[in-house]
DNA sequence: CTTACACCCTGCTCGC
DNA sequence: TGCGAGCAGGGTGTAA
C-alpha cells in the first residue's frame, strides 16, 4: 500500500480525469471492501459532479457538488485505473493500458466524458465511505490523525509534544498515525536512516526532560520531508505491481537506502555498515546499525 | 492510557 | 512442477 507519496501520486493522477466531470453510472460489484460500502452508495454518487480532490494522510478525498466527500483509503493493494475508449480518448494520455486486475475490480465509475475509473483491490484492505464536508474534521477516521508531514503543522515543537514521554520505539511512534499521519513502513525506515537515528531508540528520548525537542528531532523532520518530497517527485514507489492512475509506475523504489536491502552495504558516504532487518511490532524494519544510533 | 498480538484477505516468492 | 511457509506498503479490535 501505498504510503503518503503513493497516495499523493494516485490523487494527482486521478485529478485531471475526475475534476469537473459528472459521474453518470456506478458499477458496484460487491457490498463491501474492508468495510461495507455506506448505505445507498452507488445512488448517492450517481449524478454528482466532482469539484476537487484533496488528500489527508493516506486518504484521498473526492469533493462532490452536493457537499459530500468520497473518502478513499487504498489499504495495501488498492489501485485505480482510468480507461478511455473510442472517440472519447484523450490524446497523448493513457497511451497503453497496463494489464489490469479485472478479477478484483470492485467498483467502476463511468463519467460524462466516457472515461471509466475503476478501483481494484485484491486484498480488500482498502475502503470507501461518504461523509459530508462539514462533518469531515470530526469524523472518526480523521479526528485522531496526527500532523500532516508536508503541511505547516509539523514542527520540532509539535512533534516533541506528541512524542514526549513515549516508551514506544521511534519506529513504532512514526508508524502511529496519531503522531504523524501518512508515513508507513518504507518511509519511516528511510527517514530514520537519513536522520541517522536507530529505529530502536525510544520515542521519548528525542525530547528533553523539559519537553523541548532535541536536535535529532530537527534532523528527523527534515529527513521525513525530504524523503516524502523526493518520492512524490519520482511518482511514488512501485512494489508488487502497484501502479498509479495512468497505469504507470513510480520509480522511487530504486532510491531506497535501506528498505528491502538486508545484507547490502550501507550507502551513506563513509559508512561501511551492513543493512539489517529486524522485526518491530510484527513488521520488518531495515536499518544500518553502524550509522543509525 | 499504554503495548502486544491476532486478525482481516489474497497473491507472490522461496526453499524443499 | 507442486506445496507449504513466510512475507507484503494498511489498519482494527481485544486483552493485559
Short mmCIF file of C-alpha atoms (C1' of nucleotides) in Angstrom, two decimals:
data_model
loop_
_atom_site.label_atom_id
_atom_site.label_comp_id
_atom_site.label_asym_id
_atom_site.label_seq_id
_atom_site.Cartn_x
_atom_site.Cartn_y
_atom_site.Cartn_z
CA UNK A 1 0.00 0.00 0.00
CA UNK A 2 0.59 2.93 -0.59
CA UNK A 3 2.01 5.41 1.84
CA UNK A 4 1.68 9.15 1.53
CA UNK A 5 3.76 9.56 -1.68
CA UNK A 6 1.87 6.79 -3.49
CA UNK A 7 -1.50 8.14 -2.32
CA UNK A 8 -0.48 11.60 -3.46
CA UNK A 9 0.61 10.17 -6.81
CA UNK A 10 -2.77 8.50 -7.24
CA UNK A 11 -4.54 11.70 -6.27
CA UNK A 12 -2.55 13.68 -8.82
CA UNK A 13 -3.24 11.07 -11.48
CA UNK A 14 -6.97 10.98 -10.83
CA UNK A 15 -7.40 14.73 -10.64
CA UNK A 16 -7.42 15.54 -14.37
CA UNK A 17 -9.71 12.59 -15.08
CA UNK A 18 -12.25 13.41 -12.38
CA UNK A 19 -12.38 17.11 -11.64
CA UNK A 20 -15.25 18.84 -13.42
CA UNK A 21 -16.68 15.52 -14.58
CA UNK A 22 -20.06 14.13 -13.65
CA UNK A 23 -20.45 10.52 -12.52
CA UNK A 24 -23.18 9.07 -14.74
CA UNK A 25 -23.08 5.44 -13.67
CA UNK A 26 -21.74 3.49 -10.73
CA UNK A 27 -21.00 -0.20 -11.10
CA UNK A 28 -20.58 -1.56 -7.59
CA UNK A 29 -19.73 -5.25 -7.77
CA UNK A 30 -19.74 -6.26 -4.13
CA UNK A 31 -21.29 -4.97 -0.93
CA UNK A 32 -18.04 -4.35 0.88
CA UNK A 33 -14.31 -3.88 0.77
CA UNK A 34 -12.73 -3.91 4.18
CA UNK A 35 -15.98 -2.42 5.49
CA UNK A 36 -19.40 -2.34 3.88
CA UNK A 37 -19.95 0.46 1.42
CA UNK A 38 -22.24 3.06 3.02
CA UNK A 39 -25.98 2.93 2.54
CA UNK A 40 -27.13 3.80 -0.99
CA UNK A 41 -23.50 4.31 -2.00
CA UNK A 42 -23.98 3.96 -5.75
CA UNK A 43 -27.15 6.05 -5.77
CA UNK A 44 -25.51 8.84 -3.77
CA UNK A 45 -22.59 9.02 -6.21
CA UNK A 46 -24.66 8.88 -9.37
CA UNK A 47 -25.23 12.25 -10.98
CA UNK A 48 -22.68 14.06 -8.83
CA UNK A 49 -20.04 16.34 -10.28
CA UNK A 50 -16.51 16.18 -8.87
CA UNK A 51 -15.27 19.52 -7.60
CA UNK A 52 -11.76 18.69 -6.39
CA UNK A 53 -9.50 16.02 -4.93
CA UNK A 54 -7.69 16.53 -1.65
CA UNK A 55 -5.51 14.26 0.43
CA UNK A 56 -5.30 13.90 4.20
CA UNK A 57 -2.73 11.41 5.49
CA UNK A 58 -3.31 8.28 3.35
CA UNK A 59 -6.87 9.22 2.43
CA UNK A 60 -7.97 10.57 -0.92
CA UNK A 61 -10.88 13.00 -0.54
CA UNK A 62 -13.12 13.43 -3.57
CA UNK A 63 -15.27 16.51 -3.02
CA UNK A 64 -18.67 16.26 -4.74
CA UNK A 65 -21.06 19.01 -5.75
CA UNK A 66 -23.64 18.13 -3.09
CA UNK A 67 -21.30 18.74 -0.17
CA UNK A 68 -20.49 15.08 0.29
CA UNK A 69 -16.92 13.79 0.20
CA UNK A 70 -15.99 10.38 -1.15
CA UNK A 71 -13.32 9.18 1.27
CA UNK A 72 -10.97 6.56 -0.14
CA UNK A 73 -8.28 4.51 1.61
CA UNK A 74 -6.24 2.23 -0.62
CA UNK A 75 -5.29 -0.24 2.09
CA UNK A 76 -2.39 -2.38 0.86
CA UNK A 77 -3.43 -3.24 -2.67
CA UNK A 78 -5.97 -0.63 -3.71
CA UNK A 79 -5.43 0.64 -7.23
CA UNK A 80 -7.14 2.92 -9.72
CA UNK A 81 -7.17 2.63 -13.46
CA UNK A 82 -8.60 5.20 -15.85
CA UNK A 83 -9.83 3.89 -19.19
CA UNK A 84 -10.96 5.81 -22.21
CA UNK A 85 -12.15 4.23 -25.40
CA UNK A 86 -13.20 5.12 -28.91
CA UNK A 87 -13.63 8.69 -29.93
CA UNK A 88 -13.58 9.91 -26.40
CA UNK A 89 -9.99 9.02 -25.62
CA UNK A 90 -7.79 11.89 -24.60
CA UNK A 91 -4.89 12.39 -26.99
CA UNK A 92 -1.47 11.85 -25.58
CA UNK A 93 -2.50 10.22 -22.37
CA UNK A 94 -3.18 6.68 -21.30
CA UNK A 95 -1.30 5.59 -24.38
CA UNK A 96 -1.03 1.96 -23.43
CA UNK A 97 -3.18 0.19 -20.97
CA UNK A 98 -1.25 -1.76 -18.39
CA UNK A 99 -2.65 -5.20 -17.68
CA UNK A 100 -5.32 -4.65 -15.10
CA UNK A 101 -6.64 -6.69 -12.30
CA UNK A 102 -10.15 -7.25 -13.63
CA UNK A 103 -10.86 -10.09 -11.24
CA UNK A 104 -10.53 -7.72 -8.29
CA UNK A 105 -12.19 -4.73 -9.86
CA UNK A 106 -14.83 -3.91 -7.29
CA UNK A 107 -16.08 -0.51 -8.38
CA UNK A 108 -16.24 1.28 -11.72
CA UNK A 109 -17.36 4.89 -12.15
CA UNK A 110 -18.50 5.94 -15.59
CA UNK A 111 -18.01 9.64 -16.26
CA UNK A 112 -19.86 12.01 -18.55
CA UNK A 113 -16.89 12.21 -20.93
CA UNK A 114 -16.86 8.46 -21.47
CA UNK A 115 -13.95 7.70 -19.17
CA UNK A 116 -14.24 4.82 -16.73
CA UNK A 117 -12.46 4.97 -13.40
CA UNK A 118 -12.01 1.52 -11.90
CA UNK A 119 -10.96 0.58 -8.39
CA UNK A 120 -9.31 -2.82 -7.91
CA UNK A 121 -8.15 -4.20 -4.59
CA UNK A 122 -7.01 -7.81 -4.30
CA UNK A 123 -6.76 -7.96 -0.54
CA UNK A 124 -9.66 -5.61 0.11
CA UNK A 125 -7.91 -3.83 2.94
CA UNK A 126 -9.00 -0.59 1.32
CA UNK A 127 -12.33 1.09 1.93
CA UNK A 128 -14.55 3.94 0.87
CA UNK A 129 -17.20 5.95 2.57
CA UNK A 130 -19.21 9.13 2.09
CA UNK A 131 -19.00 11.91 4.65
CA UNK A 132 -20.46 15.39 4.45
CA UNK A 133 -17.77 18.02 4.11
CA UNK A 134 -18.76 19.78 7.32
CA UNK A 135 -18.52 16.59 9.36
CA UNK A 136 -15.15 15.58 7.97
CA UNK A 137 -12.85 17.03 10.66
CA UNK A 138 -14.82 15.43 13.48
CA UNK A 139 -15.31 12.11 11.69
CA UNK A 140 -13.88 9.10 13.46
CA UNK A 141 -11.49 8.39 10.58
CA UNK A 142 -9.96 11.85 10.84
CA UNK A 143 -10.27 13.26 14.31
CA UNK A 144 -7.36 11.28 15.76
CA UNK A 145 -4.99 11.80 12.83
CA UNK A 146 -1.72 13.48 13.71
CA UNK A 147 0.45 16.02 11.97
CA UNK A 148 0.48 16.23 8.19
CA UNK A 149 4.17 15.72 7.32
CA UNK A 150 4.20 18.15 4.41
CA UNK A 151 1.85 20.66 5.98
CA UNK A 152 2.81 23.57 8.15
CA UNK A 153 1.85 21.76 11.34
CA UNK A 154 4.93 19.57 11.51
CA UNK A 155 7.44 21.39 13.67
CA UNK A 156 10.02 20.13 16.13
CA UNK A 157 7.99 21.61 18.96
CA UNK A 158 4.76 19.93 17.84
CA UNK A 159 6.45 16.58 17.31
CA UNK A 160 8.20 16.84 20.66
CA UNK A 161 4.84 17.39 22.30
CA UNK A 162 3.47 14.27 20.60
CA UNK A 163 6.48 12.09 21.46
CA UNK A 164 7.05 13.37 24.99
CA UNK A 165 7.21 10.51 27.49
CA UNK A 166 6.52 7.87 24.83
CA UNK A 167 8.00 4.50 25.73
CA UNK A 168 7.46 3.07 22.29
CA UNK A 169 10.32 2.94 19.81
CA UNK A 170 10.67 5.86 17.44
CA UNK A 171 9.89 3.41 14.63
CA UNK A 172 6.57 2.48 16.21
CA UNK A 173 5.79 6.10 17.04
CA UNK A 174 6.33 7.27 13.47
CA UNK A 175 4.13 4.43 12.20
CA UNK A 176 1.38 5.59 14.57
CA UNK A 177 -0.99 7.76 12.52
CA UNK A 178 -1.96 9.68 15.65
CA UNK A 179 1.55 11.16 15.83
CA UNK A 180 2.39 11.86 12.18
CA UNK A 181 -0.21 10.85 9.62
CA UNK A 182 0.82 9.40 6.29
CA UNK A 183 4.06 7.58 6.95
CA UNK A 184 4.25 3.81 6.62
CA UNK A 185 6.86 1.12 6.88
CA UNK A 186 9.01 2.14 3.93
CA UNK A 187 9.27 5.85 4.52
CA UNK A 188 9.73 5.51 8.27
CA UNK A 189 12.72 3.23 7.62
CA UNK A 190 14.09 5.59 5.01
CA UNK A 191 13.61 8.73 7.11
CA UNK A 192 15.29 7.20 10.16
CA UNK A 193 18.26 6.19 8.05
CA UNK A 194 18.60 9.67 6.60
CA UNK A 195 18.39 11.16 10.07
CA UNK A 196 20.98 8.71 11.43
CA UNK A 197 18.59 7.53 14.13
CA UNK A 198 18.22 3.97 15.33
CA UNK A 199 14.66 2.65 14.91
CA UNK A 200 15.01 1.10 18.37
CA UNK A 201 15.55 4.41 20.14
CA UNK A 202 12.71 5.26 22.47
CA UNK A 203 10.49 7.99 21.06
CA UNK A 204 10.57 9.93 24.30
CA UNK A 205 14.36 10.08 24.24
CA UNK A 206 14.19 12.62 21.41
CA UNK A 207 12.56 15.07 23.77
CA UNK A 208 14.43 16.83 26.59
CA UNK A 209 13.12 16.49 30.13
CA UNK A 210 11.57 19.94 29.93
CA UNK A 211 9.65 18.98 26.80
CA UNK A 212 11.88 20.81 24.32
CA UNK A 213 12.89 18.91 21.19
CA UNK A 214 16.42 17.57 20.94
CA UNK A 215 18.47 18.41 17.84
CA UNK A 216 17.83 14.93 16.47
CA UNK A 217 14.16 15.82 16.06
CA UNK A 218 15.03 18.61 13.65
CA UNK A 219 17.13 16.18 11.63
CA UNK A 220 14.27 13.68 11.67
CA UNK A 221 11.71 16.19 10.45
CA UNK A 222 14.00 17.36 7.67
CA UNK A 223 14.60 13.74 6.68
CA UNK A 224 10.87 12.94 6.64
CA UNK A 225 10.06 15.93 4.47
CA UNK A 226 12.93 15.28 2.10
CA UNK A 227 12.21 11.62 1.55
CA UNK A 228 8.49 12.22 1.00
CA UNK A 229 9.06 15.07 -1.45
CA UNK A 230 11.64 13.09 -3.40
CA UNK A 231 9.32 10.10 -3.54
CA UNK A 232 6.39 12.20 -4.77
CA UNK A 233 8.62 13.75 -7.39
CA UNK A 234 9.57 10.24 -8.56
CA UNK A 235 5.92 9.25 -8.79
CA UNK A 236 5.96 7.10 -5.67
CA UNK A 237 7.40 3.63 -5.30
CA UNK A 238 6.43 0.59 -7.29
CA UNK A 239 6.34 -2.67 -5.38
CA UNK A 240 4.48 -5.78 -6.33
CA UNK A 241 2.91 -4.11 -9.35
CA UNK A 242 1.50 -1.07 -7.63
CA UNK A 243 0.54 1.30 -10.41
CA UNK A 244 -0.58 4.87 -10.49
CA UNK A 245 -3.76 6.03 -12.14
CA UNK A 246 -2.12 6.24 -15.55
CA UNK A 247 -1.17 2.58 -15.38
CA UNK A 248 2.40 3.71 -14.98
CA UNK A 249 4.92 3.05 -12.29
CA UNK A 250 6.72 5.12 -9.74
CA UNK A 251 10.46 5.00 -9.62
CA UNK A 252 11.37 5.77 -6.04
CA UNK A 253 11.99 2.15 -5.07
CA UNK A 254 15.31 2.45 -6.87
CA UNK A 255 16.28 5.14 -4.39
CA UNK A 256 15.63 3.14 -1.21
CA UNK A 257 18.68 3.30 1.01
CA UNK A 258 17.60 0.59 3.45
CA UNK A 259 14.13 -0.79 2.68
CA UNK A 260 14.41 -4.30 1.27
CA UNK A 261 18.20 -4.12 1.29
CA UNK A 262 19.10 -6.55 4.06
CA UNK A 263 22.70 -7.66 3.78
CA UNK A 264 23.73 -4.86 1.46
CA UNK A 265 26.36 -2.26 2.21
CA UNK A 266 25.10 0.99 3.70
CA UNK A 267 25.01 3.73 1.08
CA UNK A 268 25.79 6.58 3.43
CA UNK A 269 29.09 8.09 2.33
CA UNK A 270 31.86 6.94 4.63
CA UNK A 271 29.74 4.31 6.37
CA UNK A 272 30.90 0.72 5.98
CA UNK A 273 27.93 -0.80 7.80
CA UNK A 274 25.63 -3.55 6.53
CA UNK A 275 21.85 -3.15 6.38
CA UNK A 276 20.00 -5.35 8.83
CA UNK A 277 16.39 -6.48 9.03
CA UNK A 278 14.72 -6.76 12.40
CA UNK A 279 11.08 -7.16 13.39
CA UNK A 280 9.32 -4.45 15.37
CA UNK A 281 5.62 -4.62 16.06
CA UNK A 282 5.33 -7.58 13.70
CA UNK A 283 6.72 -5.58 10.77
CA UNK A 284 10.12 -5.55 9.17
CA UNK A 285 12.48 -2.73 9.98
CA UNK A 286 15.53 -2.18 7.79
CA UNK A 287 18.37 -0.08 9.15
CA UNK A 288 22.12 0.35 9.40
CA UNK A 289 23.35 -0.43 12.92
CA UNK A 290 26.59 1.40 12.18
CA UNK A 291 25.37 4.88 11.29
CA UNK A 292 21.94 4.85 12.91
CA UNK A 293 22.45 5.40 16.61
"C1'" DC B 1 -3.68 5.49 28.86
"C1'" DT B 2 -0.10 2.08 27.09
"C1'" DT B 3 1.89 -2.19 24.44
"C1'" DA B 4 1.35 -6.82 22.17
"C1'" DC B 5 -0.85 -9.67 19.36
"C1'" DA B 6 -4.33 -11.81 16.32
"C1'" DC B 7 -6.76 -10.83 12.51
"C1'" DC B 8 -8.62 -9.10 8.09
"C1'" DC B 9 -7.61 -11.26 2.58
"C1'" DT B 10 -5.08 -12.60 -1.42
"C1'" DG B 11 -1.03 -13.30 -4.04
"C1'" DC B 12 3.76 -13.90 -4.66
"C1'" DT B 13 8.31 -15.89 -3.73
"C1'" DC B 14 11.29 -19.02 -1.81
"C1'" DG B 15 13.03 -23.42 -0.32
"C1'" DC B 16 12.38 -28.20 -0.46
"C1'" DT C 1 6.10 -28.83 -11.16
"C1'" DG C 2 3.92 -28.87 -6.68
"C1'" DC C 3 3.39 -27.43 -1.91
"C1'" DG C 4 3.70 -25.21 2.45
"C1'" DA C 5 5.85 -21.32 4.90
"C1'" DG C 6 6.62 -16.79 5.15
"C1'" DC C 7 6.08 -12.30 3.66
"C1'" DA C 8 3.68 -7.99 1.94
"C1'" DG C 9 3.27 -0.69 1.58
"C1'" DG C 10 -2.68 -0.89 5.57
"C1'" DG C 11 -5.39 -0.64 9.88
"C1'" DT C 12 -8.73 -2.51 13.80
"C1'" DG C 13 -10.09 -4.97 17.81
"C1'" DT C 14 -9.01 -7.23 22.02
"C1'" DA C 15 -6.54 -8.30 26.05
"C1'" DA C 16 -3.32 -7.43 29.62
#
